[in-house]
Amino acid sequence: MNLDDKKGDMHKLRFQSFASGSSGNCYFLGNASKGILIDAGIGVRTIRKNLRAIGLDFKDIWGIFVTHDHADHIRAVGSLGEIHHIPVYATRKTHEGINKSYCVTEKLNGSRRYIEKGETINIADFQVTSFNVSHDATDSVGYAIEYLGKKFVVATDLGFVGEEASFHLRNANYMIMEANYDEKMLETGKYPADLKRRIRANTGHLSNDQAGKFLADNYQQHLEMVFLCHLSNENNRPEIAYSTVKDYLEKAKIHIGEDLQLITLDRFEPTELFVLE
């Protein structure tokens, strides 16, 4: 590898999931030297450990972008923002929810930053756009991140794929998309009826079938990788989510491994570090 190749590799987009699920969510997106976090719903020490494993630390994080104010997405934002001085980006309503949350003991003050729905902000070579999604938090959003001509879209915790989410997902090269539950497992599982209704609602979560159908109906040739996120521990399994979505794609003549890569994200363990072309 010559010097130019090494320099080019340093600037390639990199992604790693630190955790994905109702117990905690946190994703890194960046390059070899800097980046951002999407949500911070796991422990501060765990986040630092995972960053150090890829040669980074808190000083290398430009900001945390919060999707919504449920505990599994914000547990560490107070400490990261106020103690470690990492800017925390969210809508004004979500920031109000964060500072009311029981799980955030260190309330945000100097680290608070605003990014409203439909707004784009620039951080170095990253352009981050916030867009509306349907979920029963205070003010839920997804994020579309553009970097050196590539678009990475995060759509976690959404009861259905609305118009804005659909637009950004259809334009993605890479995406994190919810596949929360298997419909049969939820129906026959132990959850009470009201919780099942909440999960199925348009402000709840996306099922494997909904994710698979959307991807099959809206596939574009520029889509390279799909990361299935926020899998339920009680009402889903990685192999079920994978096979359900794969079946929808294969029926639409979209082939895993040829047309795109399909990966399920672990609830508790970090993935490998993906260096994206």
Short mmCIF file of C-alpha atoms in Angstrom, two decimals:
data_model
loop_
_atom_site.label_atom_id
_atom_site.label_comp_id
_atom_site.label_asym_id
_atom_site.label_seq_id
_atom_site.Cartn_x
_atom_site.Cartn_y
_atom_site.Cartn_z
CA MET A 1 0.00 0.00 0.00
CA ASN A 2 1.47 3.35 -0.99
CA LEU A 3 1.24 6.56 1.05
CA ASP A 4 -1.78 7.86 -0.89
CA ASP A 5 -3.63 4.58 -0.29
CA LYS A 6 -2.92 4.79 3.45
CA LYS A 7 -4.12 8.38 3.55
CA GLY A 8 -7.29 7.42 1.68
CA ASP A 9 -8.00 4.56 4.07
CA MET A 10 -7.66 6.90 7.06
CA HIS A 11 -10.47 9.02 5.67
CA LYS A 12 -12.86 6.17 4.84
CA LEU A 13 -16.18 6.14 6.67
CA ARG A 14 -16.19 3.81 9.66
CA PHE A 15 -19.10 2.40 11.62
CA GLN A 16 -19.39 0.38 14.79
CA SER A 17 -22.38 -0.50 16.92
CA PHE A 18 -21.52 -0.57 20.62
CA ALA A 19 -24.98 -1.85 21.64
CA SER A 20 -28.42 -2.00 20.05
CA GLY A 21 -31.64 -2.82 21.90
CA SER A 22 -33.98 -1.86 24.71
CA SER A 23 -31.15 -2.29 27.24
CA GLY A 24 -29.07 0.40 25.57
CA ASN A 25 -28.12 1.93 22.22
CA CYS A 26 -24.94 3.60 21.03
CA TYR A 27 -23.34 3.83 17.57
CA PHE A 28 -20.05 5.30 16.36
CA LEU A 29 -19.73 6.86 12.92
CA GLY A 30 -16.58 8.59 11.77
CA ASN A 31 -13.16 8.08 10.25
CA ALA A 32 -9.87 6.84 11.66
CA SER A 33 -9.28 9.93 13.80
CA LYS A 34 -12.62 11.57 14.64
CA GLY A 35 -16.34 10.89 14.68
CA ILE A 36 -19.75 11.21 16.27
CA LEU A 37 -21.97 9.06 18.43
CA ILE A 38 -25.60 8.36 17.71
CA ASP A 39 -27.27 7.98 21.13
CA ALA A 40 -25.52 7.12 24.39
CA GLY A 41 -27.75 4.71 26.24
CA ILE A 42 -25.03 2.50 27.73
CA GLY A 43 -22.45 3.12 30.46
CA VAL A 44 -19.78 5.79 30.11
CA ARG A 45 -17.00 3.31 30.89
CA THR A 46 -18.29 0.91 28.23
CA ILE A 47 -18.41 3.66 25.62
CA ARG A 48 -14.84 4.73 26.46
CA LYS A 49 -13.62 1.12 26.38
CA ASN A 50 -15.13 0.59 22.94
CA LEU A 51 -13.70 3.85 21.61
CA ARG A 52 -10.23 3.01 22.91
CA ALA A 53 -10.45 -0.38 21.21
CA ILE A 54 -10.60 1.45 17.86
CA GLY A 55 -7.89 3.94 18.79
CA LEU A 56 -10.11 6.84 19.88
CA ASP A 57 -11.27 8.53 23.07
CA PHE A 58 -13.84 11.11 24.17
CA LYS A 59 -11.64 13.96 22.91
CA ASP A 60 -12.08 12.56 19.40
CA ILE A 61 -15.89 12.76 19.45
CA TRP A 62 -17.36 15.88 17.85
CA GLY A 63 -20.81 15.32 19.31
CA ILE A 64 -23.58 12.97 20.40
CA PHE A 65 -26.74 13.03 18.29
CA VAL A 66 -29.77 11.89 20.28
CA THR A 67 -32.70 10.24 18.49
CA HIS A 68 -35.16 10.55 21.41
CA ASP A 69 -35.39 10.77 25.18
CA HIS A 70 -36.10 7.17 26.20
CA ALA A 71 -33.66 5.87 28.81
CA ASP A 72 -32.02 3.28 26.55
CA HIS A 73 -30.82 6.09 24.27
CA ILE A 74 -29.74 8.79 26.74
CA ARG A 75 -28.43 7.11 29.90
CA ALA A 76 -24.87 8.45 29.52
CA VAL A 77 -25.48 11.81 27.84
CA GLY A 78 -25.34 13.83 31.06
CA SER A 79 -21.91 12.61 32.05
CA LEU A 80 -20.54 12.69 28.51
CA GLY A 81 -21.86 16.20 27.97
CA GLU A 82 -21.17 17.93 31.25
CA ILE A 83 -18.17 16.01 32.61
CA HIS A 84 -16.40 15.07 29.40
CA HIS A 85 -17.52 18.18 27.47
CA ILE A 86 -18.93 16.44 24.39
CA PRO A 87 -21.66 18.51 22.70
CA VAL A 88 -25.08 16.83 22.85
CA TYR A 89 -27.31 17.52 19.86
CA ALA A 90 -31.09 17.05 19.97
CA THR A 91 -34.29 18.93 19.26
CA ARG A 92 -35.39 21.51 21.82
CA LYS A 93 -38.26 19.28 22.98
CA THR A 94 -35.97 16.26 23.31
CA HIS A 95 -33.54 18.30 25.39
CA GLU A 96 -36.41 19.21 27.70
CA GLY A 97 -37.24 15.53 27.99
CA ILE A 98 -33.62 14.59 28.68
CA ASN A 99 -33.38 17.02 31.57
CA LYS A 100 -36.62 15.66 33.04
CA SER A 101 -35.53 12.04 32.72
CA TYR A 102 -34.93 10.03 35.88
CA CYS A 103 -31.96 8.24 34.28
CA VAL A 104 -29.94 11.41 33.55
CA THR A 105 -28.58 12.53 36.90
CA GLU A 106 -26.10 15.03 35.40
CA LYS A 107 -28.40 17.56 33.75
CA LEU A 108 -27.29 19.13 30.48
CA ASN A 109 -26.33 22.77 30.52
CA GLY A 110 -23.18 23.94 28.73
CA SER A 111 -23.05 20.91 26.46
CA ARG A 112 -26.56 21.37 25.09
CA ARG A 113 -26.85 21.94 21.32
CA TYR A 114 -29.97 22.12 19.16
CA ILE A 115 -30.73 20.46 15.84
CA GLU A 116 -34.38 20.71 14.89
CA LYS A 117 -36.24 18.42 12.49
CA GLY A 118 -35.33 19.19 8.91
CA GLU A 119 -32.20 21.08 9.93
CA THR A 120 -28.70 20.24 8.64
CA ILE A 121 -25.52 21.07 10.53
CA ASN A 122 -21.93 20.71 9.36
CA ILE A 123 -19.20 19.16 11.50
CA ALA A 124 -15.91 18.98 9.58
CA ASP A 125 -16.67 16.77 6.54
CA PHE A 126 -19.95 15.51 8.01
CA GLN A 127 -23.37 16.96 7.17
CA VAL A 128 -25.98 15.76 9.67
CA THR A 129 -29.68 16.17 8.89
CA SER A 130 -32.41 15.48 11.45
CA PHE A 131 -35.73 14.11 10.19
CA ASN A 132 -39.06 13.17 11.75
CA VAL A 133 -39.91 9.58 12.71
CA SER A 134 -42.95 8.11 14.42
CA HIS A 135 -42.29 6.85 17.96
CA ASP A 136 -43.86 7.51 21.34
CA ALA A 137 -41.07 9.63 22.81
CA THR A 138 -41.12 13.40 23.29
CA ASP A 139 -39.84 14.32 19.82
CA SER A 140 -38.30 11.38 17.93
CA VAL A 141 -35.94 11.82 14.98
CA GLY A 142 -33.69 9.90 12.66
CA TYR A 143 -30.43 11.16 11.20
CA ALA A 144 -29.03 11.26 7.69
CA ILE A 145 -25.26 11.72 7.74
CA GLU A 146 -23.43 12.60 4.53
CA TYR A 147 -19.67 12.14 4.34
CA LEU A 148 -17.46 12.42 1.25
CA GLY A 149 -20.31 11.61 -1.11
CA LYS A 150 -21.79 8.74 0.94
CA LYS A 151 -25.02 8.81 2.92
CA PHE A 152 -25.52 6.87 6.17
CA VAL A 153 -29.06 6.91 7.58
CA VAL A 154 -30.13 6.00 11.12
CA ALA A 155 -33.80 5.04 11.60
CA THR A 156 -34.24 3.31 14.93
CA ASP A 157 -37.45 3.13 17.01
CA LEU A 158 -40.15 3.91 14.49
CA GLY A 159 -43.68 2.59 14.44
CA PHE A 160 -43.91 2.90 10.66
CA VAL A 161 -41.77 4.34 7.87
CA GLY A 162 -43.19 7.79 7.25
CA GLU A 163 -42.62 10.05 4.27
CA GLU A 164 -39.50 11.79 5.59
CA ALA A 165 -37.86 8.59 6.81
CA SER A 166 -38.69 6.89 3.51
CA PHE A 167 -37.05 9.70 1.54
CA HIS A 168 -33.79 9.46 3.45
CA LEU A 169 -33.72 5.65 3.56
CA ARG A 170 -34.27 5.41 -0.20
CA ASN A 171 -31.27 7.69 -0.73
CA ALA A 172 -28.96 5.83 1.65
CA ASN A 173 -25.77 3.99 0.81
CA TYR A 174 -25.76 2.52 4.30
CA MET A 175 -28.54 2.37 6.87
CA ILE A 176 -29.40 1.34 10.40
CA MET A 177 -33.03 0.24 10.36
CA GLU A 178 -35.21 -1.16 13.11
CA ALA A 179 -36.38 -4.77 13.01
CA ASN A 180 -37.69 -4.97 16.54
CA TYR A 181 -40.02 -7.95 16.70
CA ASP A 182 -41.27 -11.10 15.05
CA GLU A 183 -45.04 -10.81 14.73
CA LYS A 184 -45.76 -14.42 15.76
CA MET A 185 -43.43 -14.26 18.76
CA LEU A 186 -45.06 -11.04 19.95
CA GLU A 187 -48.57 -12.44 19.48
CA THR A 188 -47.87 -15.65 21.43
CA GLY A 189 -45.48 -14.11 23.96
CA LYS A 190 -45.99 -13.17 27.61
CA TYR A 191 -46.33 -9.42 27.19
CA PRO A 192 -49.64 -7.97 28.43
CA ALA A 193 -52.15 -6.94 25.79
CA ASP A 194 -51.63 -3.20 26.27
CA LEU A 195 -47.87 -3.51 25.77
CA LYS A 196 -48.41 -5.59 22.63
CA ARG A 197 -50.71 -2.88 21.29
CA ARG A 198 -48.12 -0.22 22.09
CA ILE A 199 -45.39 -2.13 20.23
CA ARG A 200 -47.60 -2.71 17.16
CA ALA A 201 -48.90 0.86 17.05
CA ASN A 202 -47.79 3.46 14.52
CA THR A 203 -45.90 5.11 17.38
CA GLY A 204 -44.34 1.84 18.54
CA HIS A 205 -41.74 -0.34 16.85
CA LEU A 206 -41.08 -1.77 13.40
CA SER A 207 -41.44 -5.52 12.91
CA ASN A 208 -39.19 -7.79 10.86
CA ASP A 209 -41.94 -8.03 8.22
CA GLN A 210 -42.39 -4.26 8.00
CA ALA A 211 -38.64 -3.75 7.64
CA GLY A 212 -38.35 -6.47 5.01
CA LYS A 213 -41.30 -5.22 2.98
CA PHE A 214 -40.03 -1.64 3.01
CA LEU A 215 -36.57 -2.70 1.87
CA ALA A 216 -37.93 -4.94 -0.88
CA ASP A 217 -40.33 -2.27 -2.14
CA ASN A 218 -37.82 0.59 -1.99
CA TYR A 219 -34.46 -0.95 -2.83
CA GLN A 220 -32.10 1.28 -4.81
CA GLN A 221 -28.89 0.11 -6.47
CA HIS A 222 -26.79 2.56 -4.46
CA LEU A 223 -27.76 0.80 -1.20
CA GLU A 224 -24.74 -1.21 -0.04
CA MET A 225 -25.34 -2.27 3.58
CA VAL A 226 -28.33 -2.64 5.91
CA PHE A 227 -27.79 -3.00 9.66
CA LEU A 228 -30.89 -4.32 11.43
CA CYS A 229 -31.12 -2.73 14.87
CA HIS A 230 -33.02 -2.71 18.16
CA LEU A 231 -33.98 -6.40 18.07
CA SER A 232 -36.23 -7.39 20.98
CA ASN A 233 -34.80 -9.89 23.44
CA GLU A 234 -38.23 -11.35 24.17
CA ASN A 235 -39.94 -11.15 20.77
CA ASN A 236 -37.19 -11.64 18.22
CA ARG A 237 -33.99 -13.50 17.42
CA PRO A 238 -31.15 -12.36 15.16
CA GLU A 239 -31.54 -15.37 12.88
CA ILE A 240 -35.31 -14.76 12.58
CA ALA A 241 -34.89 -11.06 11.79
CA TYR A 242 -32.20 -11.86 9.23
CA SER A 243 -34.11 -14.66 7.50
CA THR A 244 -37.41 -12.72 7.43
CA VAL A 245 -35.85 -9.64 5.83
CA LYS A 246 -33.77 -11.81 3.50
CA ASP A 247 -36.90 -13.64 2.30
CA TYR A 248 -38.58 -10.37 1.33
CA LEU A 249 -35.48 -9.25 -0.53
CA GLU A 250 -34.92 -12.56 -2.31
CA LYS A 251 -38.55 -12.64 -3.48
CA ALA A 252 -37.93 -9.21 -5.02
CA LYS A 253 -34.79 -10.60 -6.77
CA ILE A 254 -32.48 -8.66 -4.45
CA HIS A 255 -29.63 -10.94 -3.42
CA ILE A 256 -27.75 -10.75 -0.13
CA GLY A 257 -24.02 -10.73 -0.73
CA GLU A 258 -24.41 -9.54 -4.31
CA ASP A 259 -26.76 -6.56 -4.29
CA LEU A 260 -26.29 -5.60 -0.64
CA GLN A 261 -24.98 -6.78 2.72
CA LEU A 262 -27.43 -7.53 5.56
CA ILE A 263 -26.20 -7.54 9.18
CA THR A 264 -28.02 -7.83 12.52
CA LEU A 265 -26.68 -5.76 15.42
CA ASP A 266 -26.10 -7.39 18.79
CA ARG A 267 -27.99 -6.09 21.81
CA PHE A 268 -25.03 -6.03 24.20
CA GLU A 269 -21.76 -6.63 22.35
CA PRO A 270 -19.93 -4.32 19.96
CA THR A 271 -19.79 -5.32 16.33
CA GLU A 272 -16.61 -5.38 14.34
CA LEU A 273 -15.46 -2.02 13.03
CA PHE A 274 -16.81 -1.67 9.51
CA VAL A 275 -14.61 0.35 7.14
CA LEU A 276 -17.05 1.38 4.44
CA GLU A 277 -16.00 1.84 0.82
#
